[in-house]
Amino acid sequence: MKNGKRRMRQLLAVLAICGVGGLSALPASRAMASQPGSDKQRADIVTIDGMQAYGSLSQPKVVFLHDKHTTALGKQKDFYKKECGTCHTSDKDGVMQLGFKRDGAPVSGEKLRDVYHNGCISCHKDMAAAGQKTGPTDVQCKGCHNATPDVASNWQPITVDKRLHYRHAATQEKAENKCGSCHHIYSEKAGKTIAAPKPEDVPGSCSYCHGETTTVDAKRQPKEIRSLRLAAHGECVTCHKATAAAGKDVATGPVTCAGCHGPLDQKAIAETSLKKVPQGADLRIKRGQPDLVMVRPAVAEAPLIVDGKPVKPYAGMPAVPFDHKSHEAQNETCVSCHHASLTSCAAKCHTPAGNKDGGFVTLEASMHKVGASQSCAGCHAVLQKKPECAGCHDSRVKGVGDVAQCGSCHVKPEGDLKEAAAVMMAKPAAKETAAAEADMAKKLLAGKRDVTATFPAEDIPETVTIGSLSKDYEPSVLPHRKIVLSMLAGMKDSKLAGAFHAADAAVCQGCHHNSPASTTPPRCSNCHQAVETTTASARPALKAAYHTQCMGCHTSMGIAGKVVDKAADAKPVPVATDCTGCHKDKKK
Amino acid sequence: MKRRHFLGLLGAAGVTMGTGVSAQAASSADVKGLPNAGGVLFDATRCIGCRKCEAACNQVNELPKPAKAFDDLSVLDTIRRTDAKTYTIVNKYVPEAGKPPVFRKSQCNHCMEPACASACFVAAFKKTETGAVVYDESVCVGCRYCMVACPFNIPTYEYDKAFTPRVMKCTMCYPRLLEGKLPGCVEACPKEALLFGKRRELLNIAWDRIGGTPGRYVEHVYGEREMGGTSWLYIAPKPSFAAIGMDENLGTASAPELTSGALAAVPAVAGIWPVLLTGLYAITKRKDKIAEAEKQAAVAAAIATASADAAAKLSEELAKAEVANKRRIEVEVTKALEAAAKAAEEGEDA
Ligand code: SF4
Ligand code: SF4
Ligand code: SF4
């Protein structure tokens, strides 16, 4: 029985992919008409395969097109009077069920099958009798159970980005409890979910409580926490529909599948957001988060004992002065970093030693894991894939592997700050005032660059002639200064790049790698031998070093074969096999 | 099992006839016996398809000039294979539509336990200490079993030469190696897509590259184990080696290994083998290209070399062999004959 219930729940979740009825003929969708995409690429595909929970399927799954049904029914006003109620029942409180023609109670497999067969076919038959165009009416299974449907899904998840959140908040500006209109919490006293009373009570993103599947918390009533899918459709679409039905002139959101999940509609939403949100509007979602904060590394708690005596307590890595506000501006949602809750990463999940709640991901890994986009190093590594960064960074070690980079985040306090920082870090985090932390962070960040800089242009050699290997070809004349300046231009809007390219020579090291930072870096041939030998080495010989460096960068930056220079006589950056693009043929 | 694998088996035993050495001589013991064998690592993520390697190979081996110049990259638009005038070719593949192409150079892989050598009953092929598998045209009888046996479709034949046609394939620039020089193609590559060195060191470098750039390479070094291992090794970008035209299903057993068991101990010429050899001649469409006398001489020589008691030994050994093994041989023989017959019908080079 218990098992059956669980299955039923899964089933409901599956069925509810787009389970909320929405009719394109309603005023709501007039406000934002769904754009007609290609008929074969659809966002409204609901795969009816609920019978899977009762054993293997004897027929192919049914590909049900939700928007197609709501549109068709919407056109049949005379015939169709119950709106969503045609397919979806509502409970005594008027809350609509997302499954087809049934409440949430468990049913047997046979019953479920009958619900579909009777529900679908009888409706099709009635419409056919009334002389309307409709779906399959006979018992020819193939009509619905089609293993090779001619439609493909272009469904994509929708993100409530900062602008969309701003637009929603703006509609509630006059409401008494602005945030509570959407954000609810579970109240033990009330024994149910209630509107979040104050902004600080908002737990954050819906996904923090509503997971991929519906979960059960036996300690509360109701026990079930709906899956994100059920919750989002239940709340968002219902509200959009109700708003549209209530007010004449109030614009509201989509109620069709494609309206939220279709790529074209999403583009339209983004464009509308750009238009509707005033220039310079403060998009921050304010819930008491700091502008600046000190992120503390895990410090060994007990002092180290050597020969039975405690030695100087381990000071640990310097704390990271973190510009939270600037990171907020770079991300669309809080979830980009705070993926499971808004509390501190280390509080419950990513403890220094790791625990079950955090999937045994330690605090250190949660900040440095390159493969995880929520970690600091992981997100930065994703950004390094941008063409303007990839030229240098594709071939460089990422994340903590590059130990030379530690100090970029773990800023070492110098001078007056040394002692103040030591005192602050010796206290447990909670004991420090936010203001003092912010102040310390500000001071430590003061020396950081906002934009990438390097040596003055006149000090950068204009051309470099590479000719030591010249044999079949003339020496290659490298437009050295132009290359450096175009790389700088690519980074001019990146504060991240500025902060990490701390030294003037940092940019040089994209090419002059592994060598001492200086205006006169050693020649390539100091490390890359000019003559290839029969002894294999991981370090390429000179000819390959040049070619790999130049071509690799051109390819990563996506500029090979393109004219990047604005000058009238500018030549395209040579593609890899265009030898004479870099060095003239000697024979000619 | 493919026809050429079977012929590999067939040939493995054939070594015995020509040299009097047991077929075991070419087994894994040899590989361990060549700890310093050289090899070449080809990195498909580095290759740009410039064909400098092809040009260099043509030059150092003094091969005839091709119809289209080496700097004509339009040649890459069709998939080519090695031929009697071309020891190596670079082909272009597009593993993912819309993404940049990937190039692969192909030539003899210089197997650790070469099927070509196993198939050759006059021992015209030899795996040398340098790693190179070399061919001796002075003993070659032109039967072209090597061509059938090679799992990589490498050796080719100078069909257009009326007198003394040779089997042609990459030599790993054996003469140059002996002089301490790099293979021509390796030296010419502007990207070090080809790296020469000791095979065991190349394996380390290959795995370092795979591990050092997570996500870039297929996590496999092609040739580390294929067909018992090859001296030419390959690493390739994701998604797969199959995407750049490489057979991912060759298995790890070398040609001689495939015949270990009762078969390996049997002098091949006795019993069924001469019958088979003759049968294969018969179904070879181009058999008339080989002088009739040459054929007779080969078979006669082979039979003569076999010791008088070979027949007795065969029955004795086969009796000893497990039933399963016998069955396997029978099955393979039948399959191979069927495949060969079919290929002959289709007019394919047998
Ligand atoms: S690749 Fe073919 S020709 Fe080269 S050694 Fe191996 S079996 Fe012989
Ligand atoms: S190793 Fe020598 S023979 Fe073989 S492909 Fe390279 S250049 Fe040609
Ligand atoms: S020379 Fe090197 S880069 Fe050019 S095609 Fe040959 S292997 Fe590839």
Tab-separated table of C-alpha atoms in Angstrom, chain B residues 4-173:
chain	number	residue	atom	x	y	z
B	4	ARG	CA	41.944	-11.715	-42.135
B	5	HIS	CA	42.038	-12.679	-38.504
B	6	PHE	CA	41.644	-16.217	-39.519
B	7	LEU	CA	44.332	-15.877	-42.090
B	8	GLY	CA	46.420	-14.426	-39.336
B	9	LEU	CA	45.959	-17.672	-37.497
B	10	LEU	CA	46.683	-19.560	-40.572
B	11	GLY	CA	49.832	-17.629	-41.196
B	12	ALA	CA	50.991	-17.811	-37.630
B	13	ALA	CA	51.353	-21.490	-38.079
B	14	GLY	CA	52.871	-20.816	-41.454
B	15	VAL	CA	55.915	-19.234	-39.897
B	16	THR	CA	56.821	-22.670	-38.769
B	17	MET	CA	57.054	-23.951	-42.260
B	18	GLY	CA	59.391	-21.335	-43.522
B	19	THR	CA	61.744	-21.039	-40.658
B	20	GLY	CA	61.396	-24.109	-38.620
B	21	VAL	CA	60.846	-21.876	-35.617
B	22	SER	CA	57.811	-22.507	-33.450
B	23	ALA	CA	54.918	-20.086	-33.877
B	24	GLN	CA	55.381	-19.213	-30.230
B	25	ALA	CA	58.401	-17.213	-31.264
B	26	ALA	CA	56.129	-14.362	-32.249
B	27	SER	CA	54.066	-14.450	-29.072
B	28	SER	CA	54.006	-12.097	-26.110
B	29	ALA	CA	57.445	-13.182	-24.994
B	30	ASP	CA	58.774	-11.084	-27.845
B	31	VAL	CA	57.058	-7.952	-26.688
B	32	LYS	CA	58.674	-8.117	-23.298
B	33	GLY	CA	61.854	-8.832	-25.127
B	34	LEU	CA	61.712	-5.406	-26.798
B	35	PRO	CA	61.633	-3.040	-23.818
B	36	ASN	CA	63.312	-0.259	-25.746
B	37	ALA	CA	61.344	-0.583	-28.937
B	38	GLY	CA	60.611	2.770	-30.475
B	39	GLY	CA	57.257	4.002	-31.549
B	40	VAL	CA	55.335	7.054	-32.610
B	41	LEU	CA	52.517	8.754	-30.742
B	42	PHE	CA	49.954	10.390	-32.983
B	43	ASP	CA	47.792	13.012	-31.293
B	44	ALA	CA	44.718	13.747	-33.368
B	45	THR	CA	43.958	16.878	-31.325
B	46	ARG	CA	47.178	18.390	-32.654
B	47	CYS	CA	47.021	17.335	-36.286
B	48	ILE	CA	45.941	20.112	-38.628
B	49	GLY	CA	45.810	18.054	-41.806
B	50	CYS	CA	48.670	19.909	-43.515
B	51	ARG	CA	50.028	16.771	-45.256
B	52	LYS	CA	53.645	17.747	-44.523
B	53	CYS	CA	54.096	14.216	-43.208
B	54	GLU	CA	52.876	12.742	-46.475
B	55	ALA	CA	55.256	14.946	-48.432
B	56	ALA	CA	58.192	14.039	-46.201
B	57	CYS	CA	57.440	10.337	-46.437
B	58	ASN	CA	57.312	10.582	-50.192
B	59	GLN	CA	60.635	12.350	-50.206
B	60	VAL	CA	62.647	10.249	-47.764
B	61	ASN	CA	61.415	7.020	-49.310
B	62	GLU	CA	61.934	8.265	-52.850
B	63	LEU	CA	58.419	7.369	-53.866
B	64	PRO	CA	56.923	8.556	-57.163
B	65	LYS	CA	55.373	12.024	-57.197
B	66	PRO	CA	51.597	11.968	-56.790
B	67	ALA	CA	49.171	13.389	-59.334
B	68	LYS	CA	48.131	16.194	-57.001
B	69	ALA	CA	50.714	18.198	-55.079
B	70	PHE	CA	51.030	17.699	-51.331
B	71	ASP	CA	49.995	21.257	-50.610
B	72	ASP	CA	46.701	20.652	-52.383
B	73	LEU	CA	44.448	20.088	-49.389
B	74	SER	CA	41.377	19.372	-51.502
B	75	VAL	CA	42.692	15.805	-51.536
B	76	LEU	CA	41.377	15.572	-47.974
B	77	ASP	CA	37.807	15.732	-49.166
B	78	THR	CA	37.832	12.038	-49.989
B	79	ILE	CA	38.862	9.246	-47.659
B	80	ARG	CA	41.997	7.564	-49.018
B	81	ARG	CA	44.064	4.536	-48.070
B	82	THR	CA	47.694	3.649	-48.414
B	83	ASP	CA	48.806	2.317	-51.770
B	84	ALA	CA	51.959	1.054	-53.420
B	85	LYS	CA	53.157	4.598	-54.010
B	86	THR	CA	51.965	6.023	-50.706
B	87	TYR	CA	53.124	4.698	-47.349
B	88	THR	CA	51.070	7.150	-45.372
B	89	ILE	CA	47.961	9.243	-45.814
B	90	VAL	CA	46.070	11.755	-43.718
B	91	ASN	CA	42.294	11.619	-43.784
B	92	LYS	CA	39.755	14.176	-42.651
B	93	TYR	CA	36.793	13.266	-40.454
B	94	VAL	CA	33.954	15.368	-39.090
B	95	PRO	CA	32.903	13.602	-35.878
B	96	GLU	CA	30.283	16.208	-35.004
B	97	ALA	CA	28.458	18.191	-37.656
B	98	GLY	CA	29.225	21.878	-37.395
B	99	LYS	CA	32.346	21.283	-35.297
B	100	PRO	CA	35.907	21.503	-36.659
B	101	PRO	CA	37.197	18.430	-38.504
B	102	VAL	CA	39.639	15.958	-36.968
B	103	PHE	CA	42.494	14.522	-39.011
B	104	ARG	CA	44.117	11.138	-38.728
B	105	LYS	CA	47.334	9.955	-40.273
B	106	SER	CA	47.489	6.302	-41.138
B	107	GLN	CA	50.389	4.050	-41.993
B	108	CYS	CA	51.684	0.703	-40.795
B	109	ASN	CA	51.163	0.491	-37.046
B	110	HIS	CA	54.241	-1.670	-36.523
B	111	CYS	CA	52.432	-4.223	-34.417
B	112	MET	CA	54.259	-5.734	-31.480
B	113	GLU	CA	53.224	-9.137	-32.803
B	114	PRO	CA	52.548	-8.456	-36.448
B	115	ALA	CA	49.817	-10.365	-38.217
B	116	CYS	CA	51.604	-9.717	-41.488
B	117	ALA	CA	54.665	-11.524	-40.198
B	118	SER	CA	52.558	-14.323	-38.835
B	119	ALA	CA	50.837	-14.777	-42.152
B	120	CYS	CA	54.018	-14.803	-44.183
B	121	PHE	CA	55.315	-18.312	-44.599
B	122	VAL	CA	58.665	-17.218	-45.960
B	123	ALA	CA	59.248	-14.802	-43.066
B	124	ALA	CA	59.585	-11.741	-45.236
B	125	PHE	CA	58.439	-9.563	-42.325
B	126	LYS	CA	60.408	-9.030	-39.163
B	127	LYS	CA	59.775	-7.052	-35.995
B	128	THR	CA	63.070	-5.354	-35.265
B	129	GLU	CA	64.574	-4.049	-32.037
B	130	THR	CA	63.836	-0.481	-33.137
B	131	GLY	CA	60.131	-1.252	-33.130
B	132	ALA	CA	59.911	-1.135	-36.915
B	133	VAL	CA	58.346	-4.055	-38.765
B	134	VAL	CA	60.453	-4.425	-41.877
B	135	TYR	CA	59.939	-6.328	-45.111
B	136	ASP	CA	62.526	-8.263	-47.065
B	137	GLU	CA	61.602	-8.276	-50.745
B	138	SER	CA	64.315	-10.792	-51.592
B	139	VAL	CA	62.459	-13.658	-49.944
B	140	CYS	CA	58.888	-12.517	-50.710
B	141	VAL	CA	57.010	-14.902	-52.979
B	142	GLY	CA	54.216	-12.450	-53.667
B	143	CYS	CA	51.418	-14.461	-52.109
B	144	ARG	CA	50.063	-11.329	-50.432
B	145	TYR	CA	48.795	-13.133	-47.351
B	146	CYS	CA	50.246	-10.247	-45.379
B	147	MET	CA	47.744	-7.946	-47.035
B	148	VAL	CA	44.871	-10.167	-46.038
B	149	ALA	CA	46.178	-10.742	-42.547
B	150	CYS	CA	46.863	-7.119	-41.580
B	151	PRO	CA	44.026	-5.968	-39.321
B	152	PHE	CA	44.694	-2.366	-40.343
B	153	ASN	CA	44.552	-2.835	-44.130
B	154	ILE	CA	48.059	-1.554	-44.596
B	155	PRO	CA	50.358	-3.520	-46.915
B	156	THR	CA	49.784	-2.908	-50.602
B	157	TYR	CA	51.207	-4.535	-53.700
B	158	GLU	CA	52.898	-3.188	-56.772
B	159	TYR	CA	50.373	-4.670	-59.153
B	160	ASP	CA	51.593	-2.566	-61.996
B	161	LYS	CA	55.070	-4.010	-61.877
B	162	ALA	CA	55.396	-6.999	-64.159
B	163	PHE	CA	58.736	-8.114	-62.714
B	164	THR	CA	59.567	-8.411	-59.046
B	165	PRO	CA	56.522	-6.630	-57.684
B	166	ARG	CA	56.936	-5.791	-54.011
B	167	VAL	CA	54.674	-5.474	-51.007
B	168	MET	CA	54.802	-1.826	-49.987
B	169	LYS	CA	54.287	-0.368	-46.552
B	170	CYS	CA	55.694	2.166	-44.106
B	171	THR	CA	59.046	1.099	-42.713
B	172	MET	CA	59.013	3.461	-39.725
B	173	CYS	CA	61.949	4.814	-41.660
